[in-house]
Structure formats: structure tokens, C-alpha cells
PDB file of C-alpha atoms in Angstrom:
ATOM      1  CA  MET O 266       2.451 -11.335  18.772  1.00 91.00           C
ATOM      2  CA  ILE O 267       4.673  -8.353  17.826  1.00 95.00           C
ATOM      3  CA  GLU O 268       2.786  -5.206  16.790  1.00 96.00           C
ATOM      4  CA  LYS O 269       4.042  -3.380  13.764  1.00 97.00           C
ATOM      5  CA  ASN O 270       2.645  -0.153  12.460  1.00 98.00           C
ATOM      6  CA  VAL O 271       2.579   0.183   8.646  1.00 98.00           C
ATOM      7  CA  VAL O 272       0.947   2.293   5.988  1.00 98.00           C
ATOM      8  CA  THR O 273      -0.814   0.887   2.930  1.00 98.00           C
ATOM      9  CA  VAL O 274      -1.225   3.444   0.153  1.00 99.00           C
ATOM     10  CA  PHE O 275      -3.601   3.118  -2.777  1.00 98.00           C
ATOM     11  CA  LEU O 276      -3.004   5.462  -5.649  1.00 98.00           C
ATOM     12  CA  GLU O 277      -5.955   6.192  -7.984  1.00 98.00           C
ATOM     13  CA  HIS O 278      -5.824   7.625 -11.534  1.00 98.00           C
ATOM     14  CA  GLY O 279      -8.696   7.723 -13.946  1.00 96.00           C
ATOM     15  CA  GLY O 280     -10.828   5.363 -11.822  1.00 96.00           C
ATOM     16  CA  LYS O 281      -8.045   2.665 -11.640  1.00 98.00           C
ATOM     17  CA  ILE O 282      -6.095   1.662  -8.540  1.00 98.00           C
ATOM     18  CA  LEU O 283      -2.344   0.936  -8.572  1.00 98.00           C
ATOM     19  CA  LYS O 284      -1.316  -2.437  -7.096  1.00 98.00           C
ATOM     20  CA  VAL O 285       2.282  -3.601  -6.978  1.00 98.00           C
ATOM     21  CA  ARG O 286       3.709  -7.195  -6.769  1.00 97.00           C
ATOM     22  CA  ARG O 287       6.185  -7.647  -3.950  1.00 96.00           C
ATOM     23  CA  SER O 288       9.572  -8.862  -5.115  1.00 96.00           C
ATOM     24  CA  SER O 289      11.594 -11.889  -3.794  1.00 95.00           C
ATOM     25  CA  LYS O 290      13.923  -9.412  -2.026  1.00 94.00           C
ATOM     26  CA  VAL O 291      11.394  -8.242   0.616  1.00 93.00           C
ATOM     27  CA  GLY O 292      11.060  -9.693   4.058  1.00 89.00           C
ATOM     28  CA  THR O 293       7.377 -10.834   3.943  1.00 90.00           C
ATOM     29  CA  TYR O 294       4.730 -11.734   1.450  1.00 95.00           C
ATOM     30  CA  GLN O 295       7.035 -12.278  -1.563  1.00 95.00           C
ATOM     31  CA  GLY O 296       5.176 -12.468  -4.854  1.00 97.00           C
ATOM     32  CA  LYS O 297       1.888 -11.186  -3.363  1.00 97.00           C
ATOM     33  CA  TRP O 298       0.038  -8.142  -4.683  1.00 98.00           C
ATOM     34  CA  ALA O 299      -0.215  -5.056  -2.396  1.00 98.00           C
ATOM     35  CA  GLY O 300      -0.530  -1.415  -2.186  1.00 98.00           C
ATOM     36  CA  VAL O 301       2.428   0.943  -1.638  1.00 98.00           C
ATOM     37  CA  SER O 302       3.439   0.157   1.916  1.00 97.00           C
ATOM     38  CA  GLY O 303       6.016   0.519   4.595  1.00 96.00           C
ATOM     39  CA  TYR O 304       6.885   0.611   8.233  1.00 96.00           C
ATOM     40  CA  ILE O 305       6.007   3.741  10.269  1.00 98.00           C
ATOM     41  CA  GLU O 306       9.222   4.805  11.949  1.00 95.00           C
ATOM     42  CA  GLU O 307       9.347   5.967  15.540  1.00 92.00           C
ATOM     43  CA  ASN O 308       8.538   9.777  15.708  1.00 93.00           C
ATOM     44  CA  GLU O 309       7.051   9.649  12.251  1.00 96.00           C
ATOM     45  CA  GLU O 310       3.367  10.399  11.438  1.00 97.00           C
ATOM     46  CA  PRO O 311       1.573   7.935   9.106  1.00 98.00           C
ATOM     47  CA  TYR O 312       0.924  10.620   6.482  1.00 98.00           C
ATOM     48  CA  GLN O 313       4.725  11.342   6.386  1.00 98.00           C
ATOM     49  CA  THR O 314       5.423   7.674   5.960  1.00 98.00           C
ATOM     50  CA  ALA O 315       2.821   7.429   3.160  1.00 98.00           C
ATOM     51  CA  LEU O 316       4.453  10.213   1.190  1.00 98.00           C
ATOM     52  CA  LYS O 317       7.905   8.804   1.791  1.00 98.00           C
ATOM     53  CA  GLU O 318       6.869   5.303   0.612  1.00 97.00           C
ATOM     54  CA  ILE O 319       5.148   6.801  -2.513  1.00 98.00           C
ATOM     55  CA  SER O 320       8.456   8.549  -3.399  1.00 98.00           C
ATOM     56  CA  GLU O 321      10.677   5.527  -2.626  1.00 96.00           C
ATOM     57  CA  GLU O 322       8.598   2.777  -4.140  1.00 96.00           C
ATOM     58  CA  VAL O 323       7.011   4.378  -7.234  1.00 97.00           C
ATOM     59  CA  GLY O 324       9.029   7.554  -7.775  1.00 97.00           C
ATOM     60  CA  LEU O 325       6.214  10.097  -7.349  1.00 98.00           C
ATOM     61  CA  THR O 326       6.607  13.236  -5.326  1.00 96.00           C
ATOM     62  CA  ALA O 327       4.129  15.107  -3.067  1.00 95.00           C
ATOM     63  CA  LYS O 328       3.382  17.312  -6.083  1.00 97.00           C
ATOM     64  CA  ASP O 329       2.293  14.217  -8.032  1.00 98.00           C
ATOM     65  CA  VAL O 330      -0.343  13.077  -5.571  1.00 98.00           C
ATOM     66  CA  LYS O 331      -3.295  14.458  -3.570  1.00 98.00           C
ATOM     67  CA  LEU O 332      -4.688  12.933  -0.404  1.00 98.00           C
ATOM     68  CA  ILE O 333      -8.254  11.817  -0.918  1.00 98.00           C
ATOM     69  CA  LYS O 334      -8.936   9.816   2.241  1.00 98.00           C
ATOM     70  CA  THR O 335      -7.281   8.455   5.365  1.00 98.00           C
ATOM     71  CA  GLY O 336      -8.936   5.227   6.476  1.00 97.00           C
ATOM     72  CA  ARG O 337      -9.394   3.790   9.979  1.00 97.00           C
ATOM     73  CA  VAL O 338      -6.615   1.616  11.298  1.00 98.00           C
ATOM     74  CA  LEU O 339      -7.089  -2.076  10.593  1.00 97.00           C
ATOM     75  CA  LEU O 340      -5.663  -4.845  12.746  1.00 97.00           C
ATOM     76  CA  VAL O 341      -4.383  -7.625  10.581  1.00 96.00           C
ATOM     77  CA  PRO O 342      -3.099 -10.698  12.487  1.00 95.00           C
ATOM     78  CA  ASP O 343      -0.494 -12.877  10.869  1.00 93.00           C
ATOM     79  CA  GLU O 344      -0.235 -16.063  12.979  1.00 92.00           C
ATOM     80  CA  GLU O 345       2.402 -17.598  10.749  1.00 89.00           C
ATOM     81  CA  ASN O 346       4.883 -14.737  11.213  1.00 89.00           C
ATOM     82  CA  GLY O 347       3.711 -13.852  14.775  1.00 94.00           C
ATOM     83  CA  ILE O 348       2.849 -10.236  13.809  1.00 95.00           C
ATOM     84  CA  LEU O 349      -0.122  -8.028  14.430  1.00 97.00           C
ATOM     85  CA  TRP O 350      -0.052  -5.595  11.615  1.00 97.00           C
ATOM     86  CA  LYS O 351      -1.645  -2.180  12.466  1.00 98.00           C
ATOM     87  CA  VAL O 352      -2.411  -0.908   8.966  1.00 98.00           C
ATOM     88  CA  HIS O 353      -2.892   2.829   8.380  1.00 98.00           C
ATOM     89  CA  PRO O 354      -4.626   3.010   4.951  1.00 98.00           C
ATOM     90  CA  PHE O 355      -4.541   5.924   2.558  1.00 99.00           C
ATOM     91  CA  LEU O 356      -6.076   6.817  -0.760  1.00 99.00           C
ATOM     92  CA  PHE O 357      -4.238   9.327  -2.958  1.00 99.00           C
ATOM     93  CA  LYS O 358      -5.167  10.668  -6.433  1.00 98.00           C
ATOM     94  CA  SER O 359      -2.142  10.527  -8.724  1.00 98.00           C
ATOM     95  CA  THR O 360      -1.583  12.967 -11.600  1.00 97.00           C
ATOM     96  CA  THR O 361       0.027  10.210 -13.714  1.00 96.00           C
ATOM     97  CA  ARG O 362       0.037   6.489 -14.378  1.00 94.00           C
ATOM     98  CA  GLU O 363       3.700   6.557 -15.224  1.00 94.00           C
ATOM     99  CA  ILE O 364       5.609   5.291 -12.221  1.00 96.00           C
ATOM    100  CA  LYS O 365       9.106   3.788 -11.552  1.00 95.00           C
ATOM    101  CA  ILE O 366       9.021   0.801  -9.212  1.00 95.00           C
ATOM    102  CA  ASP O 367      12.033   0.175  -6.944  1.00 95.00           C
ATOM    103  CA  TRP O 368      13.563  -3.156  -5.848  1.00 95.00           C
ATOM    104  CA  GLU O 369      10.764  -3.915  -3.518  1.00 94.00           C
ATOM    105  CA  HIS O 370       8.395  -4.769  -6.419  1.00 95.00           C
ATOM    106  CA  GLY O 371       8.652  -6.827  -9.507  1.00 94.00           C
ATOM    107  CA  GLU O 372       5.737  -5.454 -11.472  1.00 96.00           C
ATOM    108  CA  TYR O 373       2.653  -3.164 -11.239  1.00 97.00           C
ATOM    109  CA  LYS O 374      -0.831  -2.926 -12.710  1.00 97.00           C
ATOM    110  CA  TRP O 375      -3.622  -0.404 -12.674  1.00 98.00           C
ATOM    111  CA  ILE O 376      -6.873  -2.189 -12.069  1.00 97.00           C
ATOM    112  CA  GLU O 377     -10.542  -1.528 -11.388  1.00 96.00           C
ATOM    113  CA  PRO O 378     -11.105  -1.579  -7.556  1.00 95.00           C
ATOM    114  CA  GLY O 379     -13.439  -4.631  -7.794  1.00 94.00           C
ATOM    115  CA  GLU O 380     -10.705  -6.682  -9.546  1.00 96.00           C
ATOM    116  CA  ILE O 381      -8.612  -6.912  -6.424  1.00 95.00           C
ATOM    117  CA  ILE O 382     -10.269 -10.231  -5.486  1.00 95.00           C
ATOM    118  CA  ARG O 383      -8.792 -11.895  -8.578  1.00 96.00           C
ATOM    119  CA  TYR O 384      -5.259 -11.512  -7.238  1.00 97.00           C
ATOM    120  CA  GLU O 385      -3.242 -13.323  -4.626  1.00 97.00           C
ATOM    121  CA  THR O 386      -2.606 -10.450  -2.217  1.00 97.00           C
ATOM    122  CA  VAL O 387      -1.147  -9.609   1.164  1.00 96.00           C
ATOM    123  CA  PRO O 388      -3.579 -10.369   4.050  1.00 95.00           C
ATOM    124  CA  MET O 389      -6.779  -8.257   4.042  1.00 95.00           C
ATOM    125  CA  LEU O 390      -5.803  -5.999   1.044  1.00 96.00           C
ATOM    126  CA  LYS O 391      -9.433  -6.118  -0.193  1.00 96.00           C
ATOM    127  CA  GLU O 392     -10.700  -4.909   3.196  1.00 96.00           C
ATOM    128  CA  THR O 393      -8.018  -2.247   3.399  1.00 97.00           C
ATOM    129  CA  LEU O 394      -8.939  -0.901  -0.076  1.00 97.00           C
ATOM    130  CA  GLU O 395     -12.733  -0.943   0.864  1.00 96.00           C
ATOM    131  CA  ASN O 396     -11.834   1.028   3.983  1.00 95.00           C
ATOM    132  CA  VAL O 397     -10.712   4.054   1.914  1.00 96.00           C
ATOM    133  CA  MET O 398     -13.064   3.621  -1.048  1.00 92.00           C
ATOM    134  CA  LYS O 399     -16.253   4.106   1.056  1.00 81.00           C
TER     135      LYS O 399
END
């Protein structure tokens, strides 16, 4: 399996968590619900990647968000694609619910954290969320 380091960012506002639905234009998990996510580039810290992905995917700047928690790295095997995802989870508080999704996502919703199980998500999204909500 190929190892790939990624961030998964959960944005919280007023007790609700943002989830985004992956578009048909992305390489993996099209149509699945996820957090804001992206590959960690070489020579890039996970926190830097998290802020970059927040800006690119939902149009918020570092001034719009505040880091609440960094979770422990989760190993998420994907046998079908031959990838071992090393997920670096983050929870940020957002100053607003007004976001602008980019081409990577088709829609978004703000939900209660416990509602995540009702949606078809990327692998282990519930566990990733629980990791930063404890």
C-alpha cells in the first residue's frame, strides 16, 4: 500500500459541524461526505496544510478560524485503492457559517456532530471527528 499524508479539517460554528460533499471531479470518494481535506505537501506542516485547504475549499482565511484541537494521526487503510491514508485531524472554530465551496465539492451542510452516521462518508470520518471532539 502507498502511504499518503492528508489533513481532515472540521469547522465548528454554533455547535454545528461543517461537512462537504465531494464532487465528481475529485480523484477519490466522489459523492461522499467529508471534512475539508487535502494532501500534505513535502516540506509542509499539517497545520499549514489545514489553513491552506480551508482557504481553497471553503473561502475562509486564518482570521475567520481558530484552532480548537489537533487530533492524533489515524491510519485509514483503503484496500480498493491500495492506499494507507495517514489522516491528521483538526477542529477549528469558524466565525461564520457563510462559506464558498470550490470545484472539489458539490454541496455542504452544517450538522450536529452525532448526525454524521446518517451520511455516506469517506472511510472513518466518524472516528476522525470523534478524535477531535473528545
